[in-house]
C-alpha atoms as a printed R data frame, in Angstrom:
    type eleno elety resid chain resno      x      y       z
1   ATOM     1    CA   UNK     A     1  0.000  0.000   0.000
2   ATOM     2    CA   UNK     A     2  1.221  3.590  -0.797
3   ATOM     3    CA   UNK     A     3  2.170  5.946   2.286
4   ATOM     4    CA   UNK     A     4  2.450  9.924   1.586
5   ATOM     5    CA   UNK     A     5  5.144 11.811   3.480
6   ATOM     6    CA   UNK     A     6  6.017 15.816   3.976
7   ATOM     7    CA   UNK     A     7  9.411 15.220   3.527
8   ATOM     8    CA   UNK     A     8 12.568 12.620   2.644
9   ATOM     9    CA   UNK     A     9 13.642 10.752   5.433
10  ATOM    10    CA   UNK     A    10 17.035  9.207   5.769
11  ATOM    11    CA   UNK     A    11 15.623  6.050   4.250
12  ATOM    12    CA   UNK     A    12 14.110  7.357   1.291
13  ATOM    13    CA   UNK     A    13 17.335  9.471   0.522
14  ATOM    14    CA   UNK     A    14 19.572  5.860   1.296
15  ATOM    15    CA   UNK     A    15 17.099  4.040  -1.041
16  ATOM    16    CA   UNK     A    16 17.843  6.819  -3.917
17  ATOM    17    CA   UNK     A    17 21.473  6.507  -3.575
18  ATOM    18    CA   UNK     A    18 21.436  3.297  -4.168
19  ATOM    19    CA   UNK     A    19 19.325  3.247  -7.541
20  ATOM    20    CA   UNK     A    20 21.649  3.866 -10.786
21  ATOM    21    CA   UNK     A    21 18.866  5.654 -12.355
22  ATOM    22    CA   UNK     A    22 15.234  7.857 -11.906
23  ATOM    23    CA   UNK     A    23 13.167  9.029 -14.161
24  ATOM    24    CA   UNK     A    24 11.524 12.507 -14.481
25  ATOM    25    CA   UNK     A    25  7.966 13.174 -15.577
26  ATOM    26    CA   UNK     A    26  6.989 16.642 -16.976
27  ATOM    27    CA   UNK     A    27  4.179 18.383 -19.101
28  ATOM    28    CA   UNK     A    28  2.475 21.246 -19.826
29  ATOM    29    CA   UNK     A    29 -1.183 21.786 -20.078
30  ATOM    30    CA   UNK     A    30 -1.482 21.097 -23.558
31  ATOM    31    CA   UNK     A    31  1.327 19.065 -24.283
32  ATOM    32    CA   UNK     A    32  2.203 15.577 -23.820
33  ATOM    33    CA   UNK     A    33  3.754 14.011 -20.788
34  ATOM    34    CA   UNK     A    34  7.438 13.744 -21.466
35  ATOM    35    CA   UNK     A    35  9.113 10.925 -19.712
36  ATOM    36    CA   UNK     A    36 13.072 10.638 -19.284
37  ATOM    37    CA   UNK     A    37 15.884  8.147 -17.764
38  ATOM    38    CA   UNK     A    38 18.246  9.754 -15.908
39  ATOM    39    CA   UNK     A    39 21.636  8.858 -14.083
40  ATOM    40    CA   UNK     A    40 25.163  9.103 -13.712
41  ATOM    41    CA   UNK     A    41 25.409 10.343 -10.270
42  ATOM    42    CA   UNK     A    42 23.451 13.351 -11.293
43  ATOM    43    CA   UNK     A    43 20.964 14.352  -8.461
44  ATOM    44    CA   UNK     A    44 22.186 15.517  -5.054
45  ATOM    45    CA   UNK     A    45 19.477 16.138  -1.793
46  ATOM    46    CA   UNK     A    46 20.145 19.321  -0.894
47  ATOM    47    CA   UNK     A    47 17.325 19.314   2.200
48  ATOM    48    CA   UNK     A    48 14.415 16.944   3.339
49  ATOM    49    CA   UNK     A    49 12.613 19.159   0.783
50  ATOM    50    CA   UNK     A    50 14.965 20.113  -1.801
51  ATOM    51    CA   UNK     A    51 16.666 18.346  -4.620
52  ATOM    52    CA   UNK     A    52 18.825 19.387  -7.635
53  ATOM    53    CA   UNK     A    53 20.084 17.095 -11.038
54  ATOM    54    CA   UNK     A    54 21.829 17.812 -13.756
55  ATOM    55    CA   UNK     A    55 20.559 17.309 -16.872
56  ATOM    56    CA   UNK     A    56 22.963 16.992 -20.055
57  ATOM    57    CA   UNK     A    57 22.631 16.630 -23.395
58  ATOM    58    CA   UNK     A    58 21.874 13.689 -24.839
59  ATOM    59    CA   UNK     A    59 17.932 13.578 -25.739
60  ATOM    60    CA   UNK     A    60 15.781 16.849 -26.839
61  ATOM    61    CA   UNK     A    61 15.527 19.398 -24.070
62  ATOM    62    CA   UNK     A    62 11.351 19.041 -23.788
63  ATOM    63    CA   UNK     A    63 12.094 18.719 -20.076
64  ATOM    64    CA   UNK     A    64 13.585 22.380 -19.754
65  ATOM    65    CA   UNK     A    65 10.590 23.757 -21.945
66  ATOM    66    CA   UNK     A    66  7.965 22.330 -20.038
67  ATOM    67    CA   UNK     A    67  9.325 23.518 -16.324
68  ATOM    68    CA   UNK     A    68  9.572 27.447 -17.867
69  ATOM    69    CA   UNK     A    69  5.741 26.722 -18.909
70  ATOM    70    CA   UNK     A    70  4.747 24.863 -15.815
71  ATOM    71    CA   UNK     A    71  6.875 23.974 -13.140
72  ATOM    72    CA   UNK     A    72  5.460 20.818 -12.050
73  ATOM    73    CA   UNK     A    73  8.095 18.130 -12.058
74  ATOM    74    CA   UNK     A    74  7.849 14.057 -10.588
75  ATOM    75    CA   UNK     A    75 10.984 12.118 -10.323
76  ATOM    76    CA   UNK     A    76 10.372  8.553  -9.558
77  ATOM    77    CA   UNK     A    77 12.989  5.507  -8.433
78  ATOM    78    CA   UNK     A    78 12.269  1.887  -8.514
79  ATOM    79    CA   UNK     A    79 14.193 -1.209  -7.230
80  ATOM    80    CA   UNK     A    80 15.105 -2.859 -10.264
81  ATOM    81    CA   UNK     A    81 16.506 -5.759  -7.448
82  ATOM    82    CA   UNK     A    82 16.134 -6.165  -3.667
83  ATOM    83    CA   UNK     A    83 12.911 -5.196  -2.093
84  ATOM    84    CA   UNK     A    84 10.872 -3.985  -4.369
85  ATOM    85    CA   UNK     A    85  9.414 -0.094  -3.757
86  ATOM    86    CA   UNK     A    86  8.883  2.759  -6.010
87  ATOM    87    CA   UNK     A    87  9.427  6.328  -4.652
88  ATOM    88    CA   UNK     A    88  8.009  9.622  -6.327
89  ATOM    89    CA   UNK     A    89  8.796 12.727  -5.687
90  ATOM    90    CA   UNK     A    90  6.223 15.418  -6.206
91  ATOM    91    CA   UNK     A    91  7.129 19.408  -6.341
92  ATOM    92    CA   UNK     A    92  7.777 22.844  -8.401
93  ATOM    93    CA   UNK     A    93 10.676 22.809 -10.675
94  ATOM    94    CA   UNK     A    94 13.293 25.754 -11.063
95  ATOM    95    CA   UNK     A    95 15.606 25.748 -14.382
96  ATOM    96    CA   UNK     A    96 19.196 26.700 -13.821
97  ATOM    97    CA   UNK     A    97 21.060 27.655 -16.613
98  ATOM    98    CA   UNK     A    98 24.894 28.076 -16.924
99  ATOM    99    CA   UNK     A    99 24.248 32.071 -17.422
100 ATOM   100    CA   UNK     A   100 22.093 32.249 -13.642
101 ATOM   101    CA   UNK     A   101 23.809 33.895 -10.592
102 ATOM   102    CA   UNK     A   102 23.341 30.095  -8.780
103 ATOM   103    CA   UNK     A   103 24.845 28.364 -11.262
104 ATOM   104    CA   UNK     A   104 28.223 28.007 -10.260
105 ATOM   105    CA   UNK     A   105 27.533 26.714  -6.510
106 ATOM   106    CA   UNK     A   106 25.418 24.156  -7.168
107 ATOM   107    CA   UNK     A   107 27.206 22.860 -10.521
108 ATOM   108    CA   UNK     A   108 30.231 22.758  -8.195
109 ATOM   109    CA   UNK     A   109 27.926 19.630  -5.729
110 ATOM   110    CA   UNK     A   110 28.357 17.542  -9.293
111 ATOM   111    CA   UNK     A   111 30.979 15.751 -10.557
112 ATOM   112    CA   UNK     A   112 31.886 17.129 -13.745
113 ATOM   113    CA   UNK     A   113 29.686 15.367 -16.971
114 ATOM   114    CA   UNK     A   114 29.956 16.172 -20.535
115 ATOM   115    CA   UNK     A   115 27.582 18.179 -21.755
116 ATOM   116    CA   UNK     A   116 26.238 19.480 -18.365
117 ATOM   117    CA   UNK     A   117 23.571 22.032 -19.944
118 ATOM   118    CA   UNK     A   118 21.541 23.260 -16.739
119 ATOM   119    CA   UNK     A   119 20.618 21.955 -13.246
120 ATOM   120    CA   UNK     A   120 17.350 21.330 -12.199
121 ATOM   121    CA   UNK     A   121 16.523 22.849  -8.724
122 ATOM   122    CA   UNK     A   122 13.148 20.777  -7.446
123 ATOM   123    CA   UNK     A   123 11.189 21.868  -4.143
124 ATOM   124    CA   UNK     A   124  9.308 18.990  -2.917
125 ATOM   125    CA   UNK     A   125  5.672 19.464  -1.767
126 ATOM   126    CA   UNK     A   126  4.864 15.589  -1.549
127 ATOM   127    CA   UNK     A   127  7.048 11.939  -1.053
128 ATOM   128    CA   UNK     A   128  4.573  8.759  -2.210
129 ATOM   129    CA   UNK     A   129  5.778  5.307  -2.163
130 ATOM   130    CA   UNK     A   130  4.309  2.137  -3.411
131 ATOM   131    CA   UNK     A   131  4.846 -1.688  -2.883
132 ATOM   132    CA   UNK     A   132  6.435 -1.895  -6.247
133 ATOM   133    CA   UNK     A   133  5.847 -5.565  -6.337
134 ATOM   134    CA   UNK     A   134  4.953 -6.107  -9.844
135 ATOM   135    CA   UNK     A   135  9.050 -4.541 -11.183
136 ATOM   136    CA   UNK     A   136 11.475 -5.924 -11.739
């Protein structure tokens, strides 16, 4: 059964450490729900409520364009082995580019990537998780 939380707690934030990749859901109100794999040691907690990743280039950049329409962003983890659970995180979206005042301290929490072309900066208003039983 799915629980709702206010915030990470230590074992959510162990359990997405552990996960080589998340995927993040986006779309406007007229557009279609983009969908995209990400990894590569690219998202860092910053608080119980706040996470940043780095997105780079390697797909279109529909992501980017739907957060400067509407800011609404889900990023979801799932135990591909062990127990299984899935873990979504709900919340408002900020785009970083390489150009904004923040950009240098929070690139500087990354390891560099190739093709880093702007960071994600994701307030959290809601953690869900769910059984997960039916992946892998």
């Amino acid at each position: 059964m799915g629980q709702r939380f206010a915030e990470l707690s230590e074992k959510h934030i162990q359990f997405m450490v552990e996960q080589r990749i998340f995927f993040v859901g986006t779309a406007t109100t007229d557009s279609r729900v983009n969908i995209s794999p990400k990894g590569m040691d690219s998202l860092k907690v910053l608080s119980s409520n706040r996470v940043i990743w780095l997105n780079v280039i390697g797909s279109s950049n529909e992501t980017s364009a739907h957060v400067q329409q509407a800011p609404r962003m889900t990023i979801m983890f799932c135990a591909f082995d062990g127990q299984p659970l899935i873990l979504r995180l709900y919340g408002v979206a900020r785009v970083v580019h390489k150009n904004d005042a923040d950009w240098a301290n929070l690139f500087s929490l990354f390891k560099p990537l190739p093709g880093a072309r702007q960071i994600f900066d994701v307030t959290l208003d809601l953690v869900q998780t769910s059984c997960g039983m039916s992946v892998p």
